[in-house]
Coordinates of C-alpha atoms in Angstrom, one line a residue:
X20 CA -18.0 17.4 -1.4
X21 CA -18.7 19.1 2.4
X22 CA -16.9 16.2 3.7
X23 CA -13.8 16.8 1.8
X24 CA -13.9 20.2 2.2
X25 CA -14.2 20.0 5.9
X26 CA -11.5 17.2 5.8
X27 CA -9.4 20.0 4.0
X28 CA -9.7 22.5 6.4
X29 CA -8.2 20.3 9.0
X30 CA -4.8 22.0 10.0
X31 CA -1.9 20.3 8.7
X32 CA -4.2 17.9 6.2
X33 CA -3.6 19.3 2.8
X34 CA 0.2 20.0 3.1
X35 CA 0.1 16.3 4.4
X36 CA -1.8 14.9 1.1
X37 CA 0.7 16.6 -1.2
X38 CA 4.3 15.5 1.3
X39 CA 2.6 12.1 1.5
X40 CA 2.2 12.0 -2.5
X41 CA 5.7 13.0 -3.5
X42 CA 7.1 11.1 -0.4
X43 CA 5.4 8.0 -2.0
X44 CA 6.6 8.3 -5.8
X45 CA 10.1 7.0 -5.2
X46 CA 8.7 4.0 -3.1
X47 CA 6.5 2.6 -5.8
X48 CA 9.2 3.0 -8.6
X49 CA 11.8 0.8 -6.9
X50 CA 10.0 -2.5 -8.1
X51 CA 10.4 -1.1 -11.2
X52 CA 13.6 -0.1 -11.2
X53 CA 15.3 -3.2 -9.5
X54 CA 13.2 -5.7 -12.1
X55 CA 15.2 -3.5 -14.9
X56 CA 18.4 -3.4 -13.3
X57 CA 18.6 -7.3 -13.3
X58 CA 16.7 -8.6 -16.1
X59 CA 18.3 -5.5 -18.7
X60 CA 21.3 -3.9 -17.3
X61 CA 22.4 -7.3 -15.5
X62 CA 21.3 -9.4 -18.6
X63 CA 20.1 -11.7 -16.3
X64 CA 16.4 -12.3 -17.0
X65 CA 12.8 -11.4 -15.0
X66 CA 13.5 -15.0 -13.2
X67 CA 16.6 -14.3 -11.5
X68 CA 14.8 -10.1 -11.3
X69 CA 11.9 -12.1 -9.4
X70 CA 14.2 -13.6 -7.2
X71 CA 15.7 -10.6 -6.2
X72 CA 11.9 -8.6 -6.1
X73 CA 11.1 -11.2 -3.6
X74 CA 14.0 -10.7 -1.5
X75 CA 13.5 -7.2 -1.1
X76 CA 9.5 -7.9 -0.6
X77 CA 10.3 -10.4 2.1
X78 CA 12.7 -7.4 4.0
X79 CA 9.6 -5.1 3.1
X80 CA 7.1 -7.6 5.3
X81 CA 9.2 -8.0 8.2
X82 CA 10.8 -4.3 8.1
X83 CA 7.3 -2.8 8.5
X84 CA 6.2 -3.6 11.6
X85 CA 9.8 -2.8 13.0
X86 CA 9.9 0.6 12.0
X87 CA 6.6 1.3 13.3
X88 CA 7.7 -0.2 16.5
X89 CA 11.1 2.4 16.7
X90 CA 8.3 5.2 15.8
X91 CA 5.7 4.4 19.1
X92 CA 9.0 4.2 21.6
X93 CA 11.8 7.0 19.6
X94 CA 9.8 9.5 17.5
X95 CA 9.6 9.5 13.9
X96 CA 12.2 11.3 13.3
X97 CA 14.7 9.0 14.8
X98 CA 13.3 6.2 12.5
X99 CA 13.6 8.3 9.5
X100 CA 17.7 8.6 10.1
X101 CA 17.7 4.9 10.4
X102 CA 15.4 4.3 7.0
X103 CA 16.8 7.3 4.8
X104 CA 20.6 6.4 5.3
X105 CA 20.1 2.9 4.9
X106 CA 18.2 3.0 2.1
X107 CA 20.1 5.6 0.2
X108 CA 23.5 3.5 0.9
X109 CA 21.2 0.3 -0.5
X110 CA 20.8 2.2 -3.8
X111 CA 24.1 3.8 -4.0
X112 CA 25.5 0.4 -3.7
X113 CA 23.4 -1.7 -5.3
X114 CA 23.8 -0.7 -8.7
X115 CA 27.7 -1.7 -7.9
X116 CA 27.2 -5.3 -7.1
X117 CA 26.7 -8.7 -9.1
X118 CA 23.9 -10.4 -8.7
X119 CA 24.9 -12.6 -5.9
X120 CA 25.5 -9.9 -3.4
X121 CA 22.7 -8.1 -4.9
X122 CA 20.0 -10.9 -3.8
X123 CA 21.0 -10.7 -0.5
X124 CA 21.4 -6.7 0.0
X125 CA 18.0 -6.5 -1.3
X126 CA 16.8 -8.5 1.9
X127 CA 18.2 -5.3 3.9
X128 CA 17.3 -2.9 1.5
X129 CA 13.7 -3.8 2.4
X130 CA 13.7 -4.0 5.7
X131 CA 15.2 -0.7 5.7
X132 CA 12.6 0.9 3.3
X133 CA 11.2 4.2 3.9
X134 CA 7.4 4.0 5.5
X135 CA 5.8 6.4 3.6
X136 CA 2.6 4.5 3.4
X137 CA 2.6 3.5 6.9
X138 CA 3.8 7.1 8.0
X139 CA 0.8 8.8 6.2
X140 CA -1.8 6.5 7.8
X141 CA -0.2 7.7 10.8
X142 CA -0.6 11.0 10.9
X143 CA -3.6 10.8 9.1
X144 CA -5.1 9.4 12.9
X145 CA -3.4 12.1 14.7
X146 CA -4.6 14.9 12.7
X147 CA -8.4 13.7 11.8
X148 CA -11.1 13.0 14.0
X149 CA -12.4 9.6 13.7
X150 CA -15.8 11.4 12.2
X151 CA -13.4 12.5 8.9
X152 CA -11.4 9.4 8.3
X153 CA -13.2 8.1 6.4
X154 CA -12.8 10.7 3.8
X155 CA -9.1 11.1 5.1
X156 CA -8.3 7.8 4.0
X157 CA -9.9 7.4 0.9
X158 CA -7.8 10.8 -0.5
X159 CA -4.7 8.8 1.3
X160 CA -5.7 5.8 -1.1
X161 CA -6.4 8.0 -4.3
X162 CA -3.5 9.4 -3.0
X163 CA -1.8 6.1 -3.6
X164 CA -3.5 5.4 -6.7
X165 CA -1.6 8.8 -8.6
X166 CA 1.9 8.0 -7.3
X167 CA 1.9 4.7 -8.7
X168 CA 0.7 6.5 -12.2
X169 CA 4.0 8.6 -11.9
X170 CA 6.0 6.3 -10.1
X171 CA 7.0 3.4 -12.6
X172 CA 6.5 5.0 -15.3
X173 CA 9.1 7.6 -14.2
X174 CA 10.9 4.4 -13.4
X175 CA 10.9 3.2 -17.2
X176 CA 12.2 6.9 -18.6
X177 CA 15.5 6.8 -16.4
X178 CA 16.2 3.3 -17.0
X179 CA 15.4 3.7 -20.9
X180 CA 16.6 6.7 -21.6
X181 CA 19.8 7.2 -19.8
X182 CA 20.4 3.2 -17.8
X183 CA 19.5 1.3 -15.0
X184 CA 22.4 2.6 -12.8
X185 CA 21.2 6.2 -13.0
X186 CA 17.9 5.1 -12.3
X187 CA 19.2 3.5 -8.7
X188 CA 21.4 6.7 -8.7
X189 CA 18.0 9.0 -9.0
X190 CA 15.9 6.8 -6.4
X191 CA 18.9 7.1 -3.6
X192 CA 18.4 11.1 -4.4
X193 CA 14.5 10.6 -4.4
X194 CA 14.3 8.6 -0.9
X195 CA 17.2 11.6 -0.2
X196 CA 14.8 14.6 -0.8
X197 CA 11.8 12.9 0.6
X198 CA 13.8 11.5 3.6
X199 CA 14.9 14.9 4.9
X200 CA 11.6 17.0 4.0
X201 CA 9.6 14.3 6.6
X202 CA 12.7 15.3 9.2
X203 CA 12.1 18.9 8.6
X204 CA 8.3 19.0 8.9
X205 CA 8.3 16.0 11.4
X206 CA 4.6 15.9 10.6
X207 CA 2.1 14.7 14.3
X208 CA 1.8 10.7 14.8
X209 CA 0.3 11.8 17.3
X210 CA -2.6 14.4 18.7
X211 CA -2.0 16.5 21.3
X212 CA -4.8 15.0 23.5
X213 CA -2.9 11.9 22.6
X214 CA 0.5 13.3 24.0
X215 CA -1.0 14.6 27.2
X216 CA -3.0 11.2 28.1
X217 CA -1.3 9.5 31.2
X218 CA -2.7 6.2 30.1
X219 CA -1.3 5.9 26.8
X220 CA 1.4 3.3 28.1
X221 CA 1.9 0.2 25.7
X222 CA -0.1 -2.3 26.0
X223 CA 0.8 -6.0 25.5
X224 CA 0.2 -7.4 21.6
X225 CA -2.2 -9.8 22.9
X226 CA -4.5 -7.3 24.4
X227 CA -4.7 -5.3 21.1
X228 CA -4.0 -8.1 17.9
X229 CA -6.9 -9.2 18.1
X230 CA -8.5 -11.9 15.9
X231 CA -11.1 -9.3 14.7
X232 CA -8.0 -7.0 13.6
X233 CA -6.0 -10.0 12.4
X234 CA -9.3 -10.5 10.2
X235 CA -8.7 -6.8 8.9
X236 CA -5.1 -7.2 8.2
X237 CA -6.3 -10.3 6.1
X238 CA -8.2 -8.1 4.2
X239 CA -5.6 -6.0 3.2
X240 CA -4.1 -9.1 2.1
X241 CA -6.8 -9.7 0.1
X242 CA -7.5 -6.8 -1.5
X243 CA -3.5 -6.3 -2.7
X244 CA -3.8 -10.4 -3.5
X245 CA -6.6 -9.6 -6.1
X246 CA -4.8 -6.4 -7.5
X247 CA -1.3 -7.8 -7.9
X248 CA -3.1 -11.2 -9.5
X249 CA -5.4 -8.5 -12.1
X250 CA -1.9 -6.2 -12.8
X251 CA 0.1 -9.3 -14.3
X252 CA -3.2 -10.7 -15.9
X253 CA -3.4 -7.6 -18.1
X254 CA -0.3 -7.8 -19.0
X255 CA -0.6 -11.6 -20.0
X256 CA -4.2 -10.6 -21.8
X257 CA -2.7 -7.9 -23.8
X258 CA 0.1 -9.8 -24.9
X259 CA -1.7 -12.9 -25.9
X260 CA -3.5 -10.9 -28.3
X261 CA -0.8 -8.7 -29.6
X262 CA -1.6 -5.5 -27.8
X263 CA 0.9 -5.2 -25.0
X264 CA 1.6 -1.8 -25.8
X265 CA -1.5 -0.8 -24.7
X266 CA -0.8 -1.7 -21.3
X267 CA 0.2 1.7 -19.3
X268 CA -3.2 2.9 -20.7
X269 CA -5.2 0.0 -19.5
X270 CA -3.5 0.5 -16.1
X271 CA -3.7 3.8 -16.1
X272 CA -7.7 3.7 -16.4
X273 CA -7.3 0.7 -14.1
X274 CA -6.0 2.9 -11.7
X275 CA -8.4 5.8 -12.2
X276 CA -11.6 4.2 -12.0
X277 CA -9.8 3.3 -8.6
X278 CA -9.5 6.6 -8.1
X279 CA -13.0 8.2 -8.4
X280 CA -14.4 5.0 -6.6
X281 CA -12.5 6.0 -3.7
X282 CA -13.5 9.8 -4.2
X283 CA -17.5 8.1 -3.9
X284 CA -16.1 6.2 -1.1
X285 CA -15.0 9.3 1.0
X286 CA -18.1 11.3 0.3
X287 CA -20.4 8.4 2.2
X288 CA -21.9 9.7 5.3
X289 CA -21.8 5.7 6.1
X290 CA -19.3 3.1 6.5
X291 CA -19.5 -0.2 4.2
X292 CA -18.8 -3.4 5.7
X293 CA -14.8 -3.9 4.7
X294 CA -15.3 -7.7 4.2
X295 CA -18.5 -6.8 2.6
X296 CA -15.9 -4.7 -0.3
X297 CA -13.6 -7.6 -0.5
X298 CA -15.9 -10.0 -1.2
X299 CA -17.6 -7.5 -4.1
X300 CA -14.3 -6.8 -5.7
X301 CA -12.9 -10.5 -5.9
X302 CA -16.3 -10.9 -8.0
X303 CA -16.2 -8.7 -9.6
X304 CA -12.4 -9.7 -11.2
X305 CA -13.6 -13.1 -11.8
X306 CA -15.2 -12.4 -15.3
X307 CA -12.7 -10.4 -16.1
X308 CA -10.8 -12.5 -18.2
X309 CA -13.8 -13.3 -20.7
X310 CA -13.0 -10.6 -21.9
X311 CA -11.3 -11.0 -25.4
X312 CA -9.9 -8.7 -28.6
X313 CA -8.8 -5.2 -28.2
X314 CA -7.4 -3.1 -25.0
X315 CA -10.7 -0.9 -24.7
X316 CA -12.6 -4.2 -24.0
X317 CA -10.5 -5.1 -21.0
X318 CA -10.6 -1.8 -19.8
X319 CA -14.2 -1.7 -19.9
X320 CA -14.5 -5.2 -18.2
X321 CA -11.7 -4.6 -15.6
X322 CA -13.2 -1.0 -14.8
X323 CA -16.8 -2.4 -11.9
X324 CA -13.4 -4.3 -10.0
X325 CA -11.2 -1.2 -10.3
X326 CA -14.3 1.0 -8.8
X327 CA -14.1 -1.0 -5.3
X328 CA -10.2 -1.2 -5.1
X329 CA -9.1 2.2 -3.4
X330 CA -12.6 1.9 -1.2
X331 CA -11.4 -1.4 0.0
X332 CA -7.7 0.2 1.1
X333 CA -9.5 3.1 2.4
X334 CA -12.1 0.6 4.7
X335 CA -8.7 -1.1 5.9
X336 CA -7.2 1.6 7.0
X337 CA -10.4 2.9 8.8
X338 CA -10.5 0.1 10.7
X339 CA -6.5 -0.6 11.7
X340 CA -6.8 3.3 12.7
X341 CA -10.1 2.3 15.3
X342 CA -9.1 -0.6 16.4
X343 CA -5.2 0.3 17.3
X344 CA -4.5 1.9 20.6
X345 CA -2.6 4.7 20.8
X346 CA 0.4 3.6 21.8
X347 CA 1.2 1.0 18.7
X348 CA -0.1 2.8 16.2
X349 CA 3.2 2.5 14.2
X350 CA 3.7 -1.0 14.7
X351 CA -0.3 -1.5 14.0
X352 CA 0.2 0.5 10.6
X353 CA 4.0 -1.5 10.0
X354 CA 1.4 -4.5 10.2
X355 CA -1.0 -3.3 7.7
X356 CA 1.9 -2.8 5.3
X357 CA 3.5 -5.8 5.4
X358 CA -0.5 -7.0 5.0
X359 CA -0.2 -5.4 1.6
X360 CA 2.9 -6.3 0.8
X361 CA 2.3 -10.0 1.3
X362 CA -1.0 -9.9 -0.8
X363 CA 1.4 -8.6 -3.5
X364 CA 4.2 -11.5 -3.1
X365 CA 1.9 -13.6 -3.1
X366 CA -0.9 -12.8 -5.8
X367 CA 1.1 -11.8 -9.0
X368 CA 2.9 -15.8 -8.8
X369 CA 0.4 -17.6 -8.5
X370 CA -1.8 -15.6 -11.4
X371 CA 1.6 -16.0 -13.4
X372 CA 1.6 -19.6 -12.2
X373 CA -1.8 -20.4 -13.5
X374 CA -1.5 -18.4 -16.5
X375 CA 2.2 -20.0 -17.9
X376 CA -0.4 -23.3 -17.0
X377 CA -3.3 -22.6 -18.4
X378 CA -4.5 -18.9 -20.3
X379 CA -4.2 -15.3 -19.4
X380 CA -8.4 -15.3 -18.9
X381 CA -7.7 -17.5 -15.9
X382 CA -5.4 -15.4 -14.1
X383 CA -8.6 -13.0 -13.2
X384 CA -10.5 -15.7 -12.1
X385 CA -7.5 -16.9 -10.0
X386 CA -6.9 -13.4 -8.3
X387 CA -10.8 -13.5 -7.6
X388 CA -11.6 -16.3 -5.9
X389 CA -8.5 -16.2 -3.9
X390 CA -9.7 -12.4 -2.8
X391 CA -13.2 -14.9 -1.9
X392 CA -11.5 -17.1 -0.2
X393 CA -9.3 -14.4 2.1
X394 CA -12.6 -12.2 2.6
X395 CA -14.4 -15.6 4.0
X396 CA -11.3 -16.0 6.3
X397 CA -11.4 -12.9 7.3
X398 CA -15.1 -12.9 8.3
X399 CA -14.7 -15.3 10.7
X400 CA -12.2 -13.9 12.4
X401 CA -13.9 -10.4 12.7
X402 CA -17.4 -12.1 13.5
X403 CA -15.2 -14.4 16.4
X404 CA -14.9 -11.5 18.8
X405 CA -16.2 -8.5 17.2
X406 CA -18.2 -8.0 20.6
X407 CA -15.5 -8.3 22.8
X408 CA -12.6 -6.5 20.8
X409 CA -12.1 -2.6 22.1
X410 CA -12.4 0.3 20.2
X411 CA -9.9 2.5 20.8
X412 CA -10.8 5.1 18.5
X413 CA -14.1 6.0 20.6
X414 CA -11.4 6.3 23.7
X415 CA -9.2 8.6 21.4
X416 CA -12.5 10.4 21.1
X417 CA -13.4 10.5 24.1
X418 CA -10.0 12.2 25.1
X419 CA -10.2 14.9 22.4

């Protein structure tokens, strides 16, 4: 634990850890909450809640990269006015509108989502040396891994115990609270040896989006592809065989086991090859589905795949962080998101495709060899120019 104690120690890293945790709560509930607005309180069905899930995920993707952009030319804090107004007007309204006008506010919603995921990788550069991150971003991922425990579950009591309204009512005060604690702290994107540097002008994309980062981002892709595809395939599995409400238990040790492998993950001394994780955890969700009969045996099977998941985020993040200059590090870390947010639109259809097709055992095998079949991608665009890519986190080094 010396790594994470020295990690710790850091000034600035352990409030960060707990902002970044809270800040990220509302953000993974709003899935939730929007699929229960319009398939219960609109009566219109998880179809018509899909459509509008991929509207918003669509605004998510493109809004990412945007907002990371206004962060490396305006500050952070003049991105967080833009996100926390627009996306506390999104759920004030929302919950107001038919379901016409909805689908196509929840574009803009998107787009206009807070970045709490892309903020904490953020500062998460400025404040740890690139000897620690490592460990910094595999707390950021278990991190991640508890706030979507709370998250939708928190999601399900508003919208179950009082209604989906005041459920959008208490995410536009969530995004609210968090939205004006990250103005108030305005925590570093970036180091003070990064401030003072005279050379930190921005670059041109095509000097720094690379195919060996591209090849990165398409394992993020991955890795979300296989975890969206295993999510909706335990669901499926538990249902087939009359046990869906075991299901926030099954994902709850899902996420977990997650957990403590990213807590191994961060103690490592070494780095493991990040294509090397992706192609161990889309194996590893392959057999998954042979598993048959009660919840416990699924958790058992799914927990070897769940071990490598947060590891695999972590490795992702490690790398967008070293291979990033400076000066688009937000729009670098916008990318990365909208990476993971296009593994998830596109992994949980086509497992729910193949399953509605076929049975819920082949929805793990789906969400496996499709995390093969990125990860080989991905190799050969990291092996293309891995030579000749820079690394700009040994220049960042070099200037601390």
């Amino acid at each position: 634990m010396q790594l994470y104690r020295r990690t710790l120690a850091l000034p600035g890293v352990r409030s960060l850890m707990i902002l970044i945790f809270f800040a990220r709560i509302p953000m993974s509930a709003a899935g939730m909450v929007l699929t229960l607005h319009v398939a219960v309180g609109l009566s219109r069905g998880y179809g018509a809640a899909g459509t509008v899930g991929a509207a918003a995920t669509i605004g998510i993707a493109l809004g990412a990269p945007i907002m990371g952009r206004v962060v490396d030319r305006y500050g952070l804090r003049t991105m967080l006015i833009i996100v926390t107004l627009g996306e506390v007007t999104f759920w004030l309204t929302a919950r107001l509108l038919p379901y016409a006008l909805l689908l196509v506010i929840a574009f803009v919603g998107g787009v206009l989502q807070l970045p709490a995921m892309s903020i904490g990788r953020q500062v998460i550069a400025a404040l740890v040396p690139m000897d620690l991150r490592r460990t910094a971003y595999s707390m950021d991922s278990i991190s991640t891994e508890l706030s979507y425990m709370v998250g939708p579950a928190a999601a399900v009591f508003f919208a179950t115990q009082f209604s989906t309204t005041t459920a959008m009512a208490a995410m536009a005060c969530g995004i609210a609270a968090v939205g004006l604690a990250l103005f108030v702290i305005n925590p570093a994107v970036r180091s003070q040896a990064e401030l003072a540097d005279a050379d930190s002008e921005r670059p041109p994309r095509r000097t720094w989006l690379t195919p060996r980062l591209v090849g990165v981002l398409a394992v993020g892709v991955g890795a979300v592809f296989v975890l969206a595809g295993t999510e909706v395939s335990i669901v499926a599995m538990l249902r087939t065989h009359g046990e869906l409400g075991w299901t926030g238990l099954v994902v709850v040790i899902w996420s977990a086991v997650s957990a403590f492998g990213g807590l191994i993950y961060g103690a490592r001394k070494r780095s493991t090859n990040q294509v090397t994780l992706m192609v161990v955890l889309g194996a590893l969700t392959i057999p998954v589905g042979l598993a048959g009969g009660h919840w416990w045996v699924l958790a058992l099977a799914i927990a070897p795949a769940a071990a490598v998941c947060a590891p695999t985020i972590a490795a992702t993040g490690e790398q967008v962080s070293r291979l990033a200059p400076v000066a688009v590090r937000g729009e670098a870390t916008g990318l990365q998101s909208s990476a993971f947010t296009m593994g998830a639109a596109i992994g949980a259809p086509l497992a729910g495709f193949v399953m509605d097709h076929s049975a819920p055992g082949w929805g793990f095998a789906v969400a496996g060899l499709g995390g093969l079949l990125i990860a080989g991608t991905a190799a050969v665009l990291i092996l293309r120019r891995q030579v000749a890519a820079p690394d700009y986190a040994m220049s960042a080094s070099a200037i601390s």
